C-alpha cells in the first residue's frame, strides 16, 4: 500500500474526527438559553440543511442546466410524499424513484 | 415530582436498531456515490484495498474525490492533507448544534466514537428526528452512523471490485440513486421547516449560491452555513 496515501488518509481522517467529535467532547456546559451562542447553534441546523439542499441541486443548474424535468419531478414528488405522513424516509425513496422514472422516460 | 412526570410522559429513548433503521435512506444514497468513488479510485491507479482504506479512514465524500485528484496530480502530501482538512471545517458546528437540540442532560460520554459518523447526512437526519420530537440517545446515534458508514465503505469496495460497467447498464437506476441525497436533504428541510427557521434558511440558501458561483463549492457550503447561523443570532 502506498505510504504517502496512508499518511494523507490518516492526517485527513484525524482532522475529520477532531472536527466531528472534539467540539461535542469539549463542551463544558449548555449555552445560556436565549443567548447568542444558543441562537447561533439553534440556527446552525436549519442553515446547514438548507445549504446542503442548494449545494446538491446547484451543479445540476449551473453552469449547464441538465435533466431539469426529472429534477422538478423528483423535487415535487419528495414534497408531495412528505406532506401526508411527514416521513423523511418515504419522501426520500419516492422522490428518488420518480426522478429515476422521469429520467428513464426522457432518455 | 414534576421532573418524574415529564420523564414518564416523554417518548422512550430510541435504541441502536431504531438508528440503524433510520440510516436506510442515507445508506441508499451513500452506496452509489461510494460505488462511484471505488470505480474512480481504481481508474486513478489505486488498488481496491487502497480505495477501501481511504473510505474507512477519511470517510468524507468530496474530500476523497479531491484526494484522488491531488494524489494523481503529484501534490505534496502535506499540501494535499491541508486541502482536505480545510474542506471539512464545517463539521465543527454539527456536534454542538446537535447537542443543543438534544437538550439538557443528553449523554455525550461515548461521543468520541459515535461522532466519527457525524457526516452532513447523519447530522441532518439526527437533527430532523429531534426536531420532530424524538428523544436523543447515544445507541441511536451509533445505529444511525453505523448504517451510513457500512454503506459508504461497502459501496467503495464493491465499486473498486466491480468496475464502472455495473451501473452504466441501468442509467435510470443510476440517476435515481444519484438523486437520493438531494431528496433526503429536501425532505429533512421540510421536516424542520418553521417560521422561526425561515431567516436562517433563506440567508443560507442565498449565501451558498453566491459563495459557490463566486469562489467554489466548498466556499459556498461554508458561507451558507455560517451566514445562515449568523442570521439566527440576529433574529429577535
mmCIF file of N, CA and C in Angstrom, chain B residues 161 175 189:
data_model
loop_
_atom_site.group_PDB
_atom_site.id
_atom_site.type_symbol
_atom_site.label_atom_id
_atom_site.label_comp_id
_atom_site.label_asym_id
_atom_site.label_seq_id
_atom_site.Cartn_x
_atom_site.Cartn_y
_atom_site.Cartn_z
ATOM 1 N N UNK B 161 -14.131 -3.238 -6.892
ATOM 2 C CA UNK B 161 -14.010 -4.595 -7.429
ATOM 3 C C UNK B 161 -14.801 -4.783 -8.724
ATOM 4 N N UNK B 175 -29.443 7.245 -12.154
ATOM 5 C CA UNK B 175 -29.913 8.627 -11.969
ATOM 6 C C UNK B 175 -30.745 8.745 -10.697
ATOM 7 N N UNK B 189 -35.249 19.165 5.144
ATOM 8 C CA UNK B 189 -35.560 20.605 5.233
ATOM 9 C C UNK B 189 -37.044 20.795 5.536
#
